[in-house]
Coordinates of N, CA and C and ligand atoms in Angstrom, one line a residue:
M1 N 206.7 58.2 121.4 CA 206.8 59.4 120.6 C 207.7 59.1 119.4
K2 N 207.2 59.6 118.2 CA 208.1 59.4 117.0 C 209.1 60.5 116.9
F3 N 210.3 60.1 116.3 CA 211.4 61.0 116.1 C 211.5 61.2 114.6
F4 N 211.4 62.4 114.1 CA 211.7 62.8 112.8 C 212.9 63.7 112.8
I5 N 213.7 63.6 111.7 CA 214.8 64.6 111.6 C 214.4 65.7 110.7
D6 N 214.8 66.9 111.1 CA 214.3 68.1 110.3 C 215.5 68.7 109.5
T7 N 215.8 68.1 108.4 CA 216.9 68.5 107.5 C 216.7 67.9 106.2
A8 N 217.4 68.5 105.2 CA 217.5 67.8 103.9 C 218.9 67.3 103.6
N9 N 219.8 67.4 104.7 CA 221.2 66.9 104.5 C 221.3 65.4 104.6
L10 N 221.7 64.8 103.5 CA 221.7 63.3 103.4 C 222.6 62.7 104.5
E11 N 223.8 63.3 104.7 CA 224.7 62.7 105.7 C 224.0 62.6 107.1
Q12 N 223.4 63.8 107.5 CA 222.7 63.8 108.8 C 221.5 62.8 108.8
I13 N 220.8 62.7 107.7 CA 219.7 61.8 107.7 C 220.2 60.3 107.9
K14 N 221.4 60.0 107.2 CA 221.9 58.7 107.3 C 222.4 58.4 108.7
E15 N 223.0 59.5 109.4 CA 223.6 59.3 110.7 C 222.4 59.0 111.7
A16 N 221.3 59.7 111.6 CA 220.1 59.5 112.5 C 219.5 58.1 112.2
Q17 N 219.5 57.8 110.9 CA 218.9 56.5 110.5 C 219.8 55.3 111.1
D18 N 221.1 55.5 111.0 CA 222.0 54.5 111.6 C 221.9 54.3 113.1
L19 N 221.4 55.3 113.7 CA 221.2 55.2 115.2 C 220.0 54.3 115.5
G20 N 219.2 54.1 114.5 CA 218.1 53.1 114.7 C 216.8 53.7 115.4
I21 N 216.8 55.0 115.5 CA 215.6 55.6 116.2 C 214.7 56.5 115.3
L22 N 215.1 56.5 114.0 CA 214.4 57.5 113.2 C 213.1 57.0 112.6
D23 N 212.0 57.8 112.7 CA 210.7 57.4 112.2 C 210.3 58.2 110.9
G24 N 211.0 59.2 110.6 CA 210.6 60.0 109.4 C 211.5 61.3 109.3
V25 N 211.2 62.0 108.2 CA 212.0 63.2 107.9 C 211.1 64.4 107.5
T26 N 211.4 65.6 108.0 CA 210.7 66.8 107.5 C 211.7 67.7 106.8
T27 N 211.3 68.3 105.8 CA 212.1 69.3 105.0 C 211.2 70.5 104.9
N28 N 211.9 71.6 104.5 CA 211.1 72.8 104.0 C 212.0 73.5 103.0
P29 N 211.4 74.5 102.3 CA 212.2 75.1 101.2 C 213.5 75.7 101.7
S30 N 213.6 76.2 102.9 CA 214.8 76.8 103.4 C 215.9 75.7 103.6
L31 N 215.5 74.5 104.1 CA 216.4 73.4 104.3 C 216.9 72.8 103.0
M32 N 216.0 72.8 102.0 CA 216.3 72.2 100.7 C 217.3 73.2 100.0
A33 N 217.0 74.5 100.1 CA 217.9 75.5 99.4 C 219.3 75.5 100.1
K34 N 219.3 75.2 101.4 CA 220.6 75.1 102.1 C 221.5 74.0 101.5
E35 N 220.9 73.0 101.0 CA 221.6 71.9 100.4 C 221.9 72.1 99.0
G36 N 221.5 73.3 98.4 CA 221.8 73.6 97.0 C 220.9 72.9 96.0
I37 N 219.8 72.4 96.5 CA 218.9 71.7 95.6 C 218.0 72.7 94.8
K38 N 218.1 72.6 93.4 CA 217.4 73.6 92.6 C 216.7 72.9 91.5
G39 N 215.5 73.4 91.1 CA 214.7 72.8 90.0 C 213.9 71.6 90.4
T40 N 212.8 71.5 89.7 CA 211.8 70.4 90.0 C 212.5 69.0 90.0
E41 N 213.3 68.8 88.9 CA 213.9 67.4 88.7 C 214.8 67.1 89.9
A42 N 215.6 68.0 90.3 CA 216.6 67.8 91.4 C 215.8 67.7 92.7
I43 N 214.8 68.5 92.9 CA 214.0 68.5 94.1 C 213.4 67.1 94.3
N44 N 212.7 66.6 93.2 CA 212.0 65.3 93.3 C 213.0 64.2 93.5
A45 N 214.2 64.3 92.8 CA 215.2 63.2 93.0 C 215.7 63.2 94.4
H46 N 215.8 64.4 95.0 CA 216.3 64.4 96.4 C 215.3 63.8 97.4
Y47 N 214.0 64.1 97.2 CA 213.0 63.5 98.0 C 213.0 61.9 97.8
K48 N 213.2 61.5 96.6 CA 213.3 60.0 96.3 C 214.4 59.4 97.1
T49 N 215.6 60.1 97.1 CA 216.8 59.5 97.8 C 216.5 59.5 99.3
I50 N 215.8 60.5 99.8 CA 215.5 60.5 101.3 C 214.6 59.3 101.6
C51 N 213.6 59.1 100.7 CA 212.6 58.0 100.9 C 213.4 56.6 100.8
E52 N 214.4 56.6 100.1 CA 215.2 55.3 100.0 C 216.0 55.1 101.2
I53 N 216.4 56.1 101.9 CA 217.2 56.0 103.1 C 216.4 55.7 104.3
V54 N 215.2 56.4 104.4 CA 214.4 56.2 105.6 C 213.0 55.6 105.3
D55 N 212.6 54.6 105.9 CA 211.3 54.0 105.7 C 210.3 54.6 106.7
G56 N 209.8 55.7 106.4 CA 208.9 56.4 107.3 C 208.3 57.6 106.5
D57 N 207.5 58.4 107.2 CA 206.9 59.5 106.5 C 207.9 60.6 106.2
I58 N 207.9 61.1 105.0 CA 208.8 62.1 104.5 C 208.0 63.3 104.0
S59 N 208.1 64.4 104.8 CA 207.4 65.6 104.4 C 208.1 66.4 103.3
A60 N 207.3 66.7 102.2 CA 207.8 67.4 101.1 C 206.9 68.6 100.9
E61 N 207.4 69.8 101.0 CA 206.6 71.0 101.0 C 206.3 71.6 99.7
V62 N 205.0 72.0 99.5 CA 204.7 72.7 98.2 C 205.3 74.1 98.2
L63 N 205.6 74.6 97.0 CA 206.2 75.9 96.9 C 205.2 76.9 96.5
S64 N 204.0 76.5 96.1 CA 203.0 77.4 95.7 C 202.1 77.8 96.8
T65 N 201.2 78.8 96.6 CA 200.3 79.3 97.7 C 198.9 79.4 97.2
T66 N 198.5 79.0 96.0 CA 197.1 79.1 95.6 C 196.6 77.6 95.6
Y67 N 195.3 77.5 95.8 CA 194.7 76.2 95.9 C 195.0 75.3 94.7
E68 N 194.7 75.8 93.5 CA 194.9 75.0 92.3 C 196.4 74.6 92.1
E69 N 197.3 75.5 92.4 CA 198.7 75.2 92.2 C 199.2 74.2 93.3
M70 N 198.7 74.3 94.5 CA 199.1 73.4 95.6 C 198.6 72.0 95.3
I71 N 197.4 71.9 94.7 CA 196.8 70.6 94.4 C 197.7 69.9 93.3
K72 N 198.0 70.7 92.3 CA 198.9 70.2 91.2 C 200.2 69.7 91.7
E73 N 200.8 70.6 92.5 CA 202.2 70.3 93.0 C 202.1 69.1 94.0
G74 N 201.2 69.1 94.9 CA 201.0 68.1 95.9 C 200.8 66.7 95.2
E75 N 200.0 66.7 94.2 CA 199.8 65.4 93.5 C 201.0 64.9 92.9
E76 N 201.8 65.8 92.3 CA 203.1 65.4 91.7 C 204.1 64.9 92.8
L77 N 204.1 65.6 93.9 CA 205.0 65.2 95.0 C 204.6 63.8 95.6
A78 N 203.3 63.6 95.7 CA 202.8 62.3 96.2 C 203.1 61.1 95.3
K79 N 203.4 61.4 94.0 CA 203.7 60.3 93.1 C 205.2 59.8 93.2
I80 N 206.0 60.7 93.9 CA 207.4 60.3 94.0 C 207.6 59.0 94.8
H81 N 206.9 58.8 95.9 CA 207.0 57.6 96.7 C 205.8 57.5 97.6
P82 N 205.4 56.3 98.0 CA 204.2 56.2 98.9 C 204.4 56.8 100.2
N83 N 205.6 57.0 100.7 CA 205.8 57.6 102.0 C 205.9 59.1 102.0
I84 N 205.7 59.8 100.9 CA 205.7 61.2 100.8 C 204.4 61.8 101.5
V85 N 204.6 62.8 102.4 CA 203.6 63.5 103.0 C 203.6 64.9 102.5
V86 N 202.5 65.4 101.9 CA 202.5 66.7 101.3 C 202.4 67.8 102.4
K87 N 203.4 68.7 102.4 CA 203.4 69.7 103.4 C 202.8 71.0 102.9
I88 N 201.7 71.5 103.6 CA 200.9 72.6 103.1 C 200.9 73.7 104.1
P89 N 201.1 74.9 103.7 CA 201.1 76.0 104.7 C 199.7 76.3 105.2
M90 N 199.7 76.8 106.5 CA 198.4 77.2 107.1 C 197.9 78.5 106.6
I91 N 197.3 78.5 105.4 CA 196.6 79.7 104.8 C 195.3 79.2 104.4
K92 N 194.4 80.1 104.0 CA 193.0 79.7 103.6 C 193.0 78.7 102.5
D93 N 193.8 78.9 101.4 CA 193.8 78.0 100.3 C 194.5 76.6 100.8
G94 N 195.4 76.8 101.7 CA 196.0 75.6 102.3 C 195.0 74.7 103.0
V95 N 194.1 75.3 103.8 CA 193.1 74.5 104.5 C 192.2 73.7 103.4
K96 N 191.8 74.4 102.3 CA 191.1 73.8 101.3 C 191.9 72.6 100.6
A97 N 193.1 72.8 100.5 CA 194.0 71.8 99.9 C 194.1 70.6 100.8
L98 N 194.2 70.9 102.1 CA 194.3 69.8 103.1 C 193.0 68.9 103.0
K99 N 191.9 69.5 102.8 CA 190.6 68.7 102.7 C 190.6 67.9 101.4
Y100 N 191.1 68.6 100.3 CA 191.2 67.9 99.0 C 192.0 66.6 99.1
F101 N 193.2 66.7 99.7 CA 194.1 65.6 99.8 C 193.6 64.5 100.8
S102 N 193.0 65.0 101.9 CA 192.4 64.1 102.9 C 191.3 63.2 102.3
D103 N 190.5 63.9 101.4 CA 189.4 63.1 100.8 C 189.9 62.1 99.8
R104 N 191.2 62.3 99.4 CA 191.7 61.4 98.4 C 192.8 60.4 99.0
G105 N 192.9 60.4 100.3 CA 193.9 59.5 100.9 C 195.3 59.9 100.8
I106 N 195.6 61.1 100.4 CA 197.0 61.6 100.3 C 197.4 62.2 101.7
K107 N 198.5 61.8 102.3 CA 198.8 62.3 103.6 C 199.4 63.7 103.6
T108 N 199.0 64.5 104.6 CA 199.4 65.9 104.7 C 200.0 66.3 106.0
N109 N 200.8 67.3 106.0 CA 201.4 67.9 107.2 C 201.1 69.4 107.0
C110 N 200.3 70.0 107.9 CA 200.0 71.4 107.9 C 201.1 72.2 108.6
T111 N 201.9 73.0 107.9 CA 203.0 73.7 108.5 C 202.8 75.1 108.8
L112 N 203.7 75.7 109.6 CA 203.6 77.1 110.0 C 202.4 77.3 110.9
I113 N 202.3 76.4 111.9 CA 201.2 76.5 112.9 C 201.7 77.3 114.1
F114 N 201.0 78.4 114.4 CA 201.5 79.3 115.6 C 200.3 79.5 116.6
S115 N 199.1 78.9 116.3 CA 198.1 79.1 117.3 C 197.2 77.9 117.4
A116 N 196.5 77.8 118.5 CA 195.6 76.6 118.7 C 194.5 76.6 117.7
G117 N 194.0 77.8 117.3 CA 192.9 77.9 116.3 C 193.3 77.4 114.9
Q118 N 194.6 77.7 114.6 CA 195.1 77.1 113.3 C 195.2 75.6 113.3
A119 N 195.6 75.1 114.5 CA 195.7 73.6 114.6 C 194.3 73.0 114.6
L120 N 193.3 73.7 115.1 CA 191.9 73.1 115.1 C 191.4 73.1 113.7
L121 N 191.6 74.1 112.9 CA 191.2 74.2 111.5 C 191.9 73.1 110.7
A122 N 193.2 72.9 110.9 CA 193.9 71.9 110.2 C 193.4 70.5 110.5
A123 N 193.0 70.2 111.8 CA 192.5 68.9 112.1 C 191.1 68.7 111.5
K124 N 190.3 69.8 111.5 CA 189.0 69.6 110.9 C 189.1 69.4 109.4
A125 N 190.1 69.9 108.8 CA 190.3 69.7 107.3 C 190.9 68.4 107.0
G126 N 191.3 67.6 108.1 CA 191.8 66.2 107.9 C 193.3 66.1 107.7
A127 N 194.0 67.1 108.2 CA 195.5 67.0 108.1 C 196.0 65.7 108.9
N128 N 197.0 65.0 108.4 CA 197.5 63.9 109.2 C 198.4 64.4 110.3
Y129 N 199.2 65.5 110.0 CA 200.1 66.1 111.0 C 199.8 67.6 111.0
V130 N 200.0 68.2 112.2 CA 200.1 69.7 112.3 C 201.5 70.0 112.9
S131 N 202.2 71.0 112.3 CA 203.5 71.3 112.8 C 203.5 72.7 113.5
P132 N 203.3 72.7 114.8 CA 203.5 73.9 115.6 C 205.0 74.2 115.8
F133 N 205.4 75.5 115.5 CA 206.8 75.9 115.5 C 207.2 76.4 116.8
L134 N 207.6 75.6 117.8 CA 207.7 76.1 119.1 C 209.0 77.0 119.3
G135 N 210.1 76.7 118.6 CA 211.3 77.5 118.8 C 211.0 78.9 118.3
R136 N 210.3 79.1 117.2 CA 210.1 80.4 116.6 C 209.2 81.2 117.5
L137 N 208.2 80.5 118.3 CA 207.4 81.3 119.3 C 208.3 81.7 120.4
D138 N 209.1 80.8 120.9 CA 210.1 81.1 122.0 C 210.9 82.3 121.6
D139 N 211.3 82.4 120.3 CA 212.2 83.5 119.8 C 211.5 84.9 120.0
I140 N 210.1 84.9 120.0 CA 209.5 86.2 120.2 C 208.8 86.3 121.6
S141 N 209.4 85.5 122.5 CA 208.9 85.5 123.9 C 207.5 85.1 124.1
V142 N 207.1 84.1 123.3 CA 205.8 83.5 123.5 C 206.1 82.0 123.8
D143 N 205.4 81.4 124.8 CA 205.7 80.1 125.2 C 205.3 79.0 124.2
G144 N 206.2 78.5 123.5 CA 205.9 77.5 122.4 C 205.4 76.3 123.0
L145 N 205.9 75.8 124.2 CA 205.4 74.6 124.8 C 203.9 74.7 125.2
N146 N 203.5 75.9 125.6 CA 202.1 76.1 125.9 C 201.2 75.8 124.7
L147 N 201.7 76.2 123.5 CA 200.9 75.9 122.3 C 200.7 74.3 122.1
I148 N 201.8 73.6 122.4 CA 201.7 72.1 122.2 C 200.7 71.6 123.2
N149 N 200.7 72.2 124.4 CA 199.8 71.8 125.5 C 198.3 72.1 125.1
E150 N 198.1 73.2 124.5 CA 196.7 73.6 124.1 C 196.2 72.7 123.0
I151 N 197.1 72.4 122.0 CA 196.6 71.6 120.9 C 196.3 70.2 121.4
R152 N 197.2 69.7 122.3 CA 197.0 68.3 122.9 C 195.6 68.2 123.5
T153 N 195.2 69.3 124.3 CA 194.0 69.3 125.0 C 192.8 69.3 124.0
I154 N 192.9 70.2 123.0 CA 191.8 70.3 122.0 C 191.6 69.0 121.3
Y155 N 192.7 68.4 120.8 CA 192.6 67.1 120.0 C 192.1 66.0 120.9
D156 N 192.5 66.0 122.2 CA 192.0 64.9 123.1 C 190.5 65.1 123.4
N157 N 190.1 66.4 123.5 CA 188.7 66.7 123.8 C 187.8 66.1 122.8
Y158 N 188.2 66.1 121.5 CA 187.3 65.7 120.4 C 187.8 64.5 119.7
G159 N 188.9 63.9 120.1 CA 189.4 62.6 119.5 C 189.9 62.8 118.1
Y160 N 190.5 64.0 117.8 CA 191.0 64.2 116.4 C 192.2 63.2 116.3
D161 N 192.4 62.6 115.1 CA 193.5 61.7 114.8 C 194.7 62.5 114.4
T162 N 194.6 63.7 114.0 CA 195.7 64.5 113.5 C 196.9 64.4 114.6
E163 N 198.1 64.1 114.1 CA 199.2 64.0 115.0 C 199.9 65.3 115.2
I164 N 200.3 65.6 116.4 CA 201.0 66.8 116.8 C 202.5 66.6 116.5
L165 N 203.0 67.3 115.5 CA 204.4 67.1 115.1 C 205.2 68.4 115.6
A166 N 205.7 68.3 116.8 CA 206.4 69.5 117.3 C 207.6 69.9 116.5
A167 N 207.6 71.1 115.9 CA 208.7 71.5 115.0 C 209.4 72.7 115.6
S168 N 210.5 73.1 114.8 CA 211.3 74.2 115.3 C 211.9 73.9 116.6
I169 N 212.4 72.7 116.8 CA 213.0 72.3 118.0 C 214.5 72.9 118.1
R170 N 214.8 73.4 119.2 CA 216.1 74.1 119.3 C 217.2 73.4 120.2
H171 N 216.7 72.6 121.1 CA 217.6 71.9 122.1 C 216.9 70.7 122.7
S172 N 217.7 69.9 123.4 CA 217.2 68.6 123.8 C 216.1 68.8 124.9
M173 N 216.0 69.9 125.6 CA 214.9 70.1 126.6 C 213.6 70.2 125.9
H174 N 213.6 70.8 124.7 CA 212.4 70.9 123.9 C 211.8 69.5 123.7
I175 N 212.7 68.6 123.3 CA 212.3 67.2 123.0 C 211.7 66.6 124.3
I176 N 212.4 66.7 125.4 CA 211.9 66.1 126.6 C 210.5 66.7 127.0
D177 N 210.4 68.1 126.9 CA 209.2 68.7 127.3 C 208.0 68.3 126.4
C178 N 208.3 68.2 125.1 CA 207.3 67.7 124.2 C 206.8 66.3 124.5
A179 N 207.8 65.4 124.9 CA 207.4 64.1 125.3 C 206.5 64.1 126.6
K180 N 206.8 65.0 127.5 CA 206.0 65.1 128.7 C 204.6 65.6 128.4
L181 N 204.5 66.5 127.4 CA 203.2 67.1 127.1 C 202.3 66.2 126.1
G182 N 203.0 65.1 125.6 CA 202.2 64.2 124.8 C 202.2 64.5 123.3
A183 N 203.2 65.3 122.8 CA 203.3 65.5 121.4 C 203.5 64.1 120.8
D184 N 202.9 63.9 119.6 CA 203.0 62.5 119.0 C 204.3 62.4 118.3
V185 N 204.9 63.5 117.8 CA 206.1 63.4 117.0 C 207.0 64.7 117.4
I186 N 208.3 64.5 117.4 CA 209.1 65.8 117.3 C 209.9 65.7 116.0
T187 N 210.1 66.8 115.4 CA 211.1 66.9 114.3 C 212.2 67.8 114.7
S188 N 213.4 67.3 114.7 CA 214.5 68.1 115.2 C 215.7 68.0 114.3
P189 N 216.6 69.0 114.4 CA 217.9 68.9 113.7 C 218.7 67.8 114.5
L190 N 219.7 67.3 113.9 CA 220.5 66.2 114.5 C 221.0 66.5 115.9
G191 N 221.5 67.7 116.0 CA 222.2 68.1 117.3 C 221.4 67.8 118.5
P192 N 220.2 68.4 118.7 CA 219.4 68.1 119.9 C 219.1 66.6 120.1
I193 N 218.9 65.9 119.0 CA 218.7 64.4 119.2 C 219.9 63.8 119.8
L194 N 221.1 64.1 119.3 CA 222.3 63.5 119.8 C 222.6 64.0 121.2
S195 N 222.2 65.2 121.6 CA 222.4 65.7 122.9 C 221.7 64.9 124.0
L196 N 220.6 64.2 123.6 CA 219.9 63.4 124.5 C 220.8 62.3 125.1
L197 N 221.8 61.9 124.3 CA 222.7 60.8 124.7 C 223.6 61.2 125.9
N198 N 223.8 62.5 126.1 CA 224.9 63.0 127.0 C 224.5 63.1 128.5
H199 N 225.4 62.6 129.3 CA 225.3 62.9 130.8 C 226.7 62.7 131.3
P200 N 227.2 63.7 132.1 CA 228.6 63.5 132.6 C 228.8 62.3 133.5
L201 N 227.7 61.9 134.3 CA 227.8 60.8 135.2 C 227.9 59.5 134.4
T202 N 227.3 59.5 133.1 CA 227.5 58.3 132.3 C 229.0 58.2 131.9
D203 N 229.6 59.3 131.4 CA 231.0 59.3 131.0 C 231.9 58.9 132.2
K204 N 231.6 59.5 133.4 CA 232.4 59.2 134.5 C 232.3 57.7 134.9
G205 N 231.1 57.3 134.9 CA 230.8 55.9 135.3 C 231.5 54.9 134.3
L206 N 231.4 55.2 133.0 CA 232.0 54.3 132.0 C 233.5 54.3 132.2
A207 N 234.1 55.5 132.4 CA 235.5 55.6 132.5 C 236.0 54.7 133.7
Q208 N 235.2 54.7 134.8 CA 235.5 53.9 136.0 C 235.4 52.4 135.7
F209 N 234.3 52.1 134.9 CA 234.1 50.6 134.6 C 235.2 50.1 133.7
I210 N 235.7 51.0 132.8 CA 236.7 50.6 131.9 C 238.0 50.4 132.7
E211 N 238.3 51.3 133.6 CA 239.5 51.2 134.5 C 239.4 49.9 135.3
D212 N 238.2 49.7 135.9 CA 238.1 48.5 136.8 C 238.1 47.2 136.0
S213 N 237.7 47.2 134.7 CA 237.7 46.0 133.9 C 239.1 45.5 133.7
K214 N 240.1 46.4 133.8 CA 241.5 46.0 133.6 C 241.9 45.1 134.7
K215 N 241.3 45.3 135.9 CA 241.6 44.4 137.1 C 241.1 43.0 136.9
M216 N 240.1 42.9 136.0 CA 239.5 41.6 135.8 C 240.2 40.7 134.7
A217 N 241.2 41.3 134.0 CA 241.8 40.6 132.9 C 242.7 39.5 133.4
Ligands
LIG301 C1 209.1 72.2 110.3 O1 208.8 71.2 109.7 C2 210.2 73.1 110.0 O2 211.0 72.5 109.0 C3 211.2 73.5 111.0 O3 211.0 72.7 112.2 C4 211.4 74.9 111.2 O4 212.4 75.1 112.2 P1 213.2 76.4 112.4 O5 212.4 77.4 113.1 O6 214.4 76.0 113.1 O7 213.6 76.9 111.0

């Protein structure tokens, strides 16, 4: 399973990259705004910096919602770096844009996926990734993991190449459950990724080994 980090914060991206387990980065307009990135020039420069830190797929989201504007914007984003993946919202014009980019070999990530039907449409339109938002479904008492499971079944039934990029991850159990269900990728904030490191028996065991190692000196 691939690990992407879901942030536009350069320090956190570097920390995950230094860990040696990072395969890519996802961003969205909210995450970019949180870092104070404003204006096309600054936005594009920020994506370029991320591409220079991480050698993997970097999702850059379009800000427009009409077919013509998404095409224009996506083509500009794709020019920033070969690793840019154009992130397109799951709307009617978005599906048309996915097909346009797919026909031209530009990688896409279809975002804001909340149902199996949306994931099926995105795969048919040739999206490279679909991003089901499991935490946001959990927030409204709908089982987000069930959606991952449904999409996995549908894609396996028909051999779709579209990768399931489980998004809106809230804690380390989400990551483990996605791995069990066969999600291709998880995109997570840094916290849940680092939480995977923790176990009290590891800490206890290491403290004992350190103590006993003094007897060997
Ligand atoms: C996906 O690519 C989104 O950036 C993200 O995972 C949304 O997560 P949130 O629900 O925590 O905002």
